[in-house]
Coordinates of C-alpha atoms and ligand atoms in Angstrom, one line a residue:
M1 CA 138.2 -31.3 42.4
A2 CA 135.2 -29.0 43.2
K3 CA 132.9 -31.6 44.2
L4 CA 135.8 -32.9 46.6
M5 CA 136.3 -29.3 47.8
V6 CA 132.2 -29.0 48.5
L7 CA 132.3 -32.3 50.3
T8 CA 135.4 -31.4 52.4
I9 CA 133.6 -28.0 53.2
L10 CA 130.5 -30.1 54.1
G11 CA 132.5 -32.5 56.3
L12 CA 134.1 -30.2 58.2
G13 CA 130.6 -28.1 58.7
L14 CA 129.2 -31.4 59.9
A15 CA 132.4 -32.1 62.3
F16 CA 132.1 -28.5 63.9
F17 CA 128.2 -28.7 64.3
R18 CA 129.0 -32.4 66.0
D19 CA 131.6 -31.2 67.9
H20 CA 129.8 -28.0 69.2
R21 CA 126.5 -30.1 69.8
S22 CA 128.7 -32.3 72.0
S23 CA 130.0 -29.6 73.9
Y24 CA 126.8 -27.5 74.2
L25 CA 125.3 -30.6 75.8
K26 CA 128.2 -30.5 78.3
R27 CA 128.0 -27.0 78.7
M28 CA 124.1 -27.2 79.6
N29 CA 124.8 -30.6 81.7
A30 CA 121.9 -31.9 79.6
S31 CA 121.4 -35.3 81.0
R32 CA 122.4 -35.5 84.3
E33 CA 120.6 -37.7 86.7
V34 CA 119.6 -35.9 90.2
K35 CA 119.5 -38.2 93.0
S36 CA 117.3 -37.0 95.8
I37 CA 118.6 -35.0 98.8
E38 CA 115.8 -34.4 101.2
L39 CA 115.6 -31.6 104.0
P40 CA 113.3 -31.9 107.3
N41 CA 110.1 -29.8 107.2
C42 CA 109.8 -28.3 104.0
K43 CA 106.8 -26.3 102.8
F44 CA 106.1 -24.1 99.7
V45 CA 105.5 -20.3 100.4
K46 CA 101.9 -19.7 99.8
G47 CA 101.2 -17.2 97.5
I48 CA 104.2 -17.8 95.4
E49 CA 103.4 -19.6 91.9
T50 CA 105.1 -17.5 89.2
G51 CA 108.9 -17.9 90.0
S52 CA 111.3 -16.2 93.0
E53 CA 113.9 -15.5 91.1
D54 CA 116.0 -13.6 93.5
I55 CA 116.0 -13.4 97.0
E56 CA 117.7 -11.1 99.5
I57 CA 117.1 -11.3 103.4
L58 CA 117.8 -8.5 105.5
H59 CA 119.8 -8.6 108.8
N60 CA 116.4 -8.6 110.8
G61 CA 115.1 -11.4 108.5
L62 CA 112.8 -9.5 106.1
A63 CA 113.1 -11.2 102.7
F64 CA 112.6 -9.4 99.4
I65 CA 111.7 -11.6 96.4
S66 CA 111.7 -10.8 92.9
T67 CA 108.4 -12.6 91.1
G68 CA 107.4 -12.9 87.6
L69 CA 110.3 -12.8 85.5
Q70 CA 109.9 -13.3 81.7
Y71 CA 113.4 -14.1 80.3
P72 CA 113.5 -14.9 76.6
G73 CA 113.1 -18.7 75.6
I74 CA 112.0 -19.6 79.2
K75 CA 108.3 -20.9 80.6
S76 CA 106.4 -18.1 82.3
F77 CA 103.2 -18.7 84.4
A78 CA 102.9 -14.7 84.5
S79 CA 102.8 -14.3 80.8
G80 CA 101.7 -10.8 79.9
K81 CA 101.6 -9.5 83.7
P82 CA 104.0 -7.2 85.4
G83 CA 106.4 -8.5 88.1
K84 CA 106.3 -7.7 91.4
I85 CA 108.4 -7.4 94.6
L86 CA 107.1 -9.8 97.6
L87 CA 108.0 -9.4 101.1
M88 CA 108.2 -12.1 103.8
D89 CA 109.3 -12.0 107.3
M90 CA 111.4 -15.2 108.1
N91 CA 110.7 -14.9 112.0
E92 CA 107.3 -15.7 111.4
E93 CA 106.4 -19.3 112.0
D94 CA 104.2 -19.7 109.2
P95 CA 105.1 -16.8 106.8
R96 CA 102.7 -14.8 104.7
I97 CA 103.8 -12.9 101.5
V98 CA 103.1 -9.3 101.2
E99 CA 103.1 -7.6 97.7
L100 CA 105.0 -4.4 98.0
K101 CA 103.2 -1.3 96.5
I102 CA 105.3 0.6 94.3
T103 CA 105.0 4.5 94.4
G104 CA 106.7 7.1 92.6
S105 CA 105.2 9.6 89.6
N106 CA 108.1 8.4 86.9
F107 CA 107.7 4.8 87.2
D108 CA 106.0 2.7 84.7
L109 CA 104.4 -0.5 86.5
S110 CA 103.2 -2.1 83.7
S111 CA 106.7 -2.9 82.0
F112 CA 108.5 -3.7 85.1
N113 CA 110.1 -7.3 84.8
P114 CA 112.4 -7.9 87.7
H115 CA 115.2 -10.1 87.6
G116 CA 118.5 -9.8 90.1
I117 CA 117.6 -7.8 93.1
S118 CA 120.1 -6.3 96.0
T119 CA 119.8 -4.1 98.9
F120 CA 121.9 -1.5 100.7
T121 CA 121.2 -0.3 104.2
D122 CA 123.0 3.1 105.1
E123 CA 124.2 4.6 108.5
D124 CA 120.5 5.9 109.2
N125 CA 119.2 2.6 108.6
T126 CA 117.4 3.3 105.4
V127 CA 117.1 0.4 103.1
Y128 CA 117.6 0.6 99.4
L129 CA 116.2 -2.0 97.1
L130 CA 118.2 -1.9 93.6
V131 CA 116.3 -4.3 91.2
V132 CA 117.3 -5.0 87.5
S133 CA 114.4 -4.8 85.4
H134 CA 113.6 -5.6 81.6
P135 CA 111.2 -2.9 80.4
D136 CA 110.4 -3.9 77.0
F137 CA 113.4 -6.2 76.5
K138 CA 115.9 -3.4 77.7
S139 CA 118.0 -3.4 81.0
T140 CA 117.6 -0.8 83.4
V141 CA 118.5 -1.0 87.4
E142 CA 115.6 0.7 89.3
L143 CA 116.2 2.2 92.7
F144 CA 113.9 2.2 95.4
K145 CA 113.6 3.2 99.0
F146 CA 111.7 0.7 101.3
Q147 CA 109.2 2.0 103.6
E148 CA 108.5 -0.8 106.1
E149 CA 105.8 1.0 108.0
E150 CA 103.7 1.5 104.5
K151 CA 105.0 -1.9 103.0
S152 CA 105.9 0.0 99.9
L153 CA 109.0 1.1 97.7
L154 CA 109.3 4.2 96.7
H155 CA 110.9 4.5 93.4
L156 CA 113.7 7.2 93.1
K157 CA 115.7 6.8 90.0
T158 CA 116.0 4.6 86.9
I159 CA 119.9 3.8 85.9
K160 CA 120.8 3.1 82.5
H161 CA 124.2 3.0 80.5
E162 CA 125.8 1.7 77.5
L163 CA 127.8 -0.5 79.9
L164 CA 124.9 -2.3 81.0
P165 CA 123.1 -3.5 78.2
S166 CA 121.8 -7.0 79.1
L167 CA 121.8 -7.2 82.9
N168 CA 121.2 -10.3 85.1
D169 CA 122.3 -9.7 88.4
I170 CA 123.6 -6.9 90.9
V171 CA 125.3 -6.3 94.3
A172 CA 124.9 -3.1 95.7
V173 CA 127.6 -1.2 97.8
G174 CA 126.0 2.0 98.0
P175 CA 122.4 3.3 96.9
E176 CA 123.7 4.3 93.5
H177 CA 126.8 2.2 93.4
F178 CA 127.3 -1.5 92.7
Y179 CA 128.7 -4.3 90.4
A180 CA 126.5 -6.1 88.2
T181 CA 126.6 -8.8 85.5
N182 CA 125.8 -8.4 81.9
D183 CA 124.7 -12.2 80.6
H184 CA 124.4 -10.8 77.1
Y185 CA 121.5 -12.6 76.3
F186 CA 118.3 -10.8 77.4
V187 CA 117.2 -9.3 74.1
N188 CA 114.5 -10.0 71.7
T189 CA 116.5 -11.4 68.8
Y190 CA 116.5 -14.6 67.5
L191 CA 120.5 -14.7 66.8
R192 CA 121.4 -14.5 70.8
S193 CA 120.1 -18.4 71.3
W194 CA 123.0 -19.3 68.4
E195 CA 125.4 -17.3 70.6
V196 CA 124.4 -19.2 73.5
Y197 CA 124.9 -22.4 71.3
L198 CA 128.3 -21.1 70.1
G199 CA 129.5 -20.4 73.6
L200 CA 131.0 -17.0 72.6
A201 CA 131.8 -16.1 76.3
W202 CA 130.8 -12.4 75.7
S203 CA 129.6 -11.8 79.4
Q204 CA 131.1 -9.6 81.3
A205 CA 130.9 -7.6 85.0
V206 CA 130.5 -4.1 85.3
Y207 CA 131.4 -1.6 88.2
Y208 CA 128.8 1.5 88.4
S209 CA 129.0 4.7 90.4
P210 CA 127.6 8.1 89.2
N211 CA 131.0 9.1 88.5
E212 CA 132.4 6.2 86.8
V213 CA 131.4 3.1 84.9
R214 CA 133.9 0.5 83.8
V215 CA 133.8 -3.4 82.8
V216 CA 135.9 -5.1 85.8
A217 CA 135.8 -8.6 84.3
R218 CA 134.8 -10.3 81.1
G219 CA 134.8 -13.7 79.1
F220 CA 132.6 -15.4 80.7
D221 CA 130.3 -18.0 79.2
F222 CA 127.2 -16.6 80.6
A223 CA 128.0 -14.6 83.7
N224 CA 125.0 -14.8 86.2
G225 CA 125.0 -14.5 89.8
I226 CA 127.1 -11.8 91.7
N227 CA 128.0 -11.3 95.5
I228 CA 130.3 -9.6 97.7
S229 CA 132.1 -11.3 101.0
P230 CA 130.7 -9.7 104.4
D231 CA 133.9 -7.8 105.0
G232 CA 134.1 -6.6 101.4
K233 CA 137.2 -7.8 100.4
Y234 CA 136.2 -10.5 97.5
V235 CA 133.7 -10.6 94.9
Y236 CA 132.2 -13.9 93.8
I237 CA 131.0 -14.4 89.9
A238 CA 129.1 -17.4 88.9
E239 CA 129.7 -18.5 85.3
L240 CA 126.7 -20.3 84.4
L241 CA 127.6 -22.4 81.6
A242 CA 131.1 -23.1 82.7
H243 CA 130.2 -24.5 85.8
K244 CA 132.5 -22.2 87.6
I245 CA 132.6 -19.5 90.4
H246 CA 135.3 -17.2 90.3
V247 CA 136.6 -15.6 93.2
Y248 CA 138.1 -11.8 92.8
E249 CA 140.1 -9.5 95.5
K250 CA 138.3 -6.4 95.0
H251 CA 140.7 -3.3 95.4
A252 CA 140.2 0.2 97.4
N253 CA 140.0 1.6 93.4
W254 CA 137.1 -1.0 93.0
T255 CA 139.1 -3.0 90.4
L256 CA 138.9 -7.0 90.7
T257 CA 142.0 -9.3 90.5
P258 CA 141.1 -12.6 89.7
L259 CA 142.5 -15.4 92.5
K260 CA 140.7 -18.5 91.4
P261 CA 138.1 -20.1 90.0
L262 CA 136.0 -23.1 91.4
D263 CA 134.5 -26.0 89.1
F264 CA 131.3 -27.5 89.9
N265 CA 129.0 -30.6 88.3
T266 CA 126.0 -28.3 87.9
L267 CA 125.0 -24.8 86.3
V268 CA 125.5 -22.1 88.9
D269 CA 123.1 -19.6 89.1
N270 CA 122.5 -17.1 92.0
I271 CA 125.0 -16.9 94.8
S272 CA 124.0 -15.6 98.2
V273 CA 126.4 -15.1 101.1
D274 CA 125.6 -15.8 104.7
P275 CA 126.2 -12.5 106.5
V276 CA 127.1 -14.2 109.8
T277 CA 129.5 -17.4 108.5
G278 CA 130.3 -15.7 104.9
D279 CA 129.5 -18.9 103.3
L280 CA 127.9 -19.1 99.9
W281 CA 124.8 -20.7 99.1
V282 CA 124.3 -21.3 95.6
G283 CA 121.0 -22.0 93.6
C284 CA 121.8 -24.5 90.7
H285 CA 120.4 -26.2 87.7
P286 CA 121.8 -29.8 87.7
N287 CA 120.4 -30.4 84.2
G288 CA 120.2 -26.9 82.4
M289 CA 118.7 -27.9 79.3
K290 CA 115.3 -28.8 80.9
I291 CA 114.8 -25.1 81.9
F292 CA 114.1 -24.2 78.1
S293 CA 111.6 -27.0 77.6
K294 CA 108.0 -26.2 77.3
D295 CA 107.1 -30.1 77.8
P296 CA 105.0 -30.7 81.0
E297 CA 106.7 -34.1 81.7
T298 CA 110.3 -32.8 81.3
L299 CA 110.8 -30.9 84.7
P300 CA 113.9 -29.0 85.6
A301 CA 115.7 -30.0 88.5
S302 CA 116.6 -28.0 91.6
E303 CA 119.8 -28.3 93.7
V304 CA 121.5 -25.8 96.2
L305 CA 125.0 -26.1 97.3
R306 CA 126.8 -24.5 100.3
I307 CA 130.5 -23.7 99.8
Q308 CA 132.4 -23.3 103.3
N309 CA 135.8 -21.5 103.4
I310 CA 136.0 -20.4 99.9
L311 CA 139.4 -18.9 100.3
A312 CA 140.8 -22.1 101.6
E313 CA 142.9 -24.6 99.4
E314 CA 140.0 -26.9 99.5
P315 CA 136.8 -25.3 100.2
K316 CA 133.9 -27.6 101.9
V317 CA 131.1 -28.2 98.9
T318 CA 128.0 -29.7 100.3
V319 CA 124.7 -30.8 98.4
V320 CA 122.2 -29.6 100.6
Y321 CA 119.2 -30.0 98.8
A322 CA 118.6 -31.9 95.7
E323 CA 115.4 -33.0 93.8
N324 CA 114.3 -33.8 90.1
G325 CA 111.7 -31.1 89.3
T326 CA 108.8 -33.4 90.7
V327 CA 108.5 -30.7 93.7
L328 CA 110.3 -27.4 92.9
Q329 CA 111.3 -26.6 89.5
G330 CA 114.3 -24.6 88.4
S331 CA 115.9 -23.4 91.5
T332 CA 118.0 -20.0 91.0
V333 CA 118.8 -18.9 94.5
A334 CA 118.9 -19.9 98.1
C335 CA 119.4 -17.7 101.1
V336 CA 119.5 -18.8 104.7
Y337 CA 118.5 -17.3 107.9
K338 CA 118.7 -18.5 111.4
G339 CA 118.5 -22.1 110.4
K340 CA 116.1 -21.4 107.7
L341 CA 116.8 -22.0 104.2
L342 CA 114.5 -20.3 101.4
V343 CA 115.1 -21.7 97.8
G344 CA 113.8 -19.5 94.9
T345 CA 112.9 -20.6 91.3
V346 CA 113.1 -18.9 87.5
Y347 CA 109.2 -19.3 86.9
H348 CA 107.6 -21.9 89.4
K349 CA 107.3 -21.9 93.6
A350 CA 109.6 -20.9 96.4
L351 CA 110.5 -23.6 99.3
Y352 CA 111.0 -23.0 102.9
C353 CA 113.0 -25.7 105.0
E354 CA 114.7 -26.0 108.1
L355 CA 118.3 -27.2 108.2
Ligands
LIG1 C1 119.3 -15.4 89.7 O1 119.0 -16.3 89.0 C2 118.8 -15.7 87.7 C3 118.2 -16.7 86.7 O2 119.1 -16.9 85.5 C4 119.3 -14.5 87.4 O3 119.1 -14.2 86.2 C5 119.4 -13.7 88.5 O4 120.2 -12.2 88.3 C6 120.1 -14.2 89.5 N1 120.1 -13.3 91.1 C7 121.5 -13.5 91.8 C8 121.3 -12.9 93.0 O5 122.3 -14.1 91.3
LIG2 C1 143.7 -0.4 91.4 O1 144.2 -1.0 92.4 C2 145.4 -2.1 92.3 C3 145.9 -2.4 93.5 O2 146.5 -1.3 94.4 C4 146.4 -1.8 91.2 O3 146.9 -2.8 90.9 C5 145.8 -1.2 89.9 O4 146.7 -0.9 89.1 C6 144.7 0.0 90.1 N1 143.9 0.1 88.9 C7 143.6 1.4 88.4 C8 142.9 1.3 87.1 O5 143.8 2.3 89.2
LIG3 C1 111.5 -37.7 90.6 O1 111.7 -38.4 92.0 C2 110.5 -39.0 92.4 C3 110.9 -39.4 93.9 O2 112.1 -39.6 94.3 C4 110.0 -40.2 91.4 O3 108.8 -40.7 92.2 C5 109.9 -39.5 90.2 O4 109.8 -40.6 89.4 C6 111.4 -39.0 89.4 N1 110.8 -38.3 88.2 C7 111.4 -38.5 87.3 C8 110.9 -37.8 86.2 O5 112.5 -39.1 87.3
LIG4 C1 131.0 -30.8 82.9 C2 130.0 -31.7 82.8 O1 129.8 -32.2 81.9 N1 129.7 -32.2 84.1 C3 128.9 -33.3 84.5 C4 127.4 -33.6 83.7 O2 126.6 -34.5 83.9 C5 127.3 -35.7 83.8 C6 126.6 -37.0 84.5 O3 125.6 -37.0 83.8 C7 128.8 -35.8 84.7 O4 129.4 -37.0 84.3 C8 129.7 -34.6 84.2 O5 130.8 -34.6 84.8

């Protein structure tokens, strides 16, 4: 009897892991083949070799790019080196990269590990850059003032909070005022990879202001990119491992009401919003498992989606660019400016194309 019991428990355990393994592979969309979709006149951005994880373009065409992210479990070509913020002018024919100098007495450059970024421009045209960073596996939001003449970032403040424990991405609605996603997985412990495997959906989104911090949405299977519509009425959150983008209505009191989820056939990472048309541009991982591979032969693919009329019953979704990783590995973000597309990656290069 005892033996039978042990066998039954063993059997249930194995069934659990078998089912889990198949759902895990499905969540990672591990084996999708990528059919190539090319764009004319693509070139690499010179000077970016260690990732371009997040990008934000100002109205005047200046693009901020975070580079050198070191994420637990994922390859990095910048190993051991601090990350940087780069600047590129989308108006130039052959854009050059400038590394922004970081100034300010209270900022430790050596542990800078920039992740999601966002900008806020106030009435006086002062540009603030908010950067999620991970000094020593912690999560902070670093607030900088952009000084265009000097090509520098003046560090103003480090924001930390118990409701911001494992940040991924951020969208600013004021200099010290933002929505952010906590993916839950940016910590230096072995356990978390099991939690990814089990799909516990412990990620959430938080609203932060100096007076009030609260969770505004929860239960995500890896919350990733977050962004806001140009009119400020809707918030979009990418749920990476559930292959969904959630649309929320934003209220005057900053709470969010879910409107609808959209399903995709790919792992949706960053969302950028075209300030003119309101279209969403999404950097995606069509075969997510490969992003964790350290094998130089197994290259993670890249894919860029454009979503038009997201509030309509049937939004139009177009695959604008897709590539199996031979050219560009592991796209995370795609931004447009005047007919040009800039695609960033977790740890690889950045690609600049004409649409
Ligand atoms: C972009 O994707 C990365 C990679 O997962 C994510 O960590 C980052 O915060 C994202 N940024 C935006 C703007 O979504
Ligand atoms: C925020 O505003 C919405 C819409 O007016 C309302 O339904 C909700 O109860 C408010 N929530 C809080 C916490 O004030
Ligand atoms: C990727 O695509 C290129 C061009 O279409 C092809 O030559 C190459 O063999 C493909 N690589 C893999 C690993 O599928
Ligand atoms: C959710 C999901 O599994 N999506 C896709 C992953 O990739 C395969 C193709 O290899 C599709 O059939 C799935 O629909």
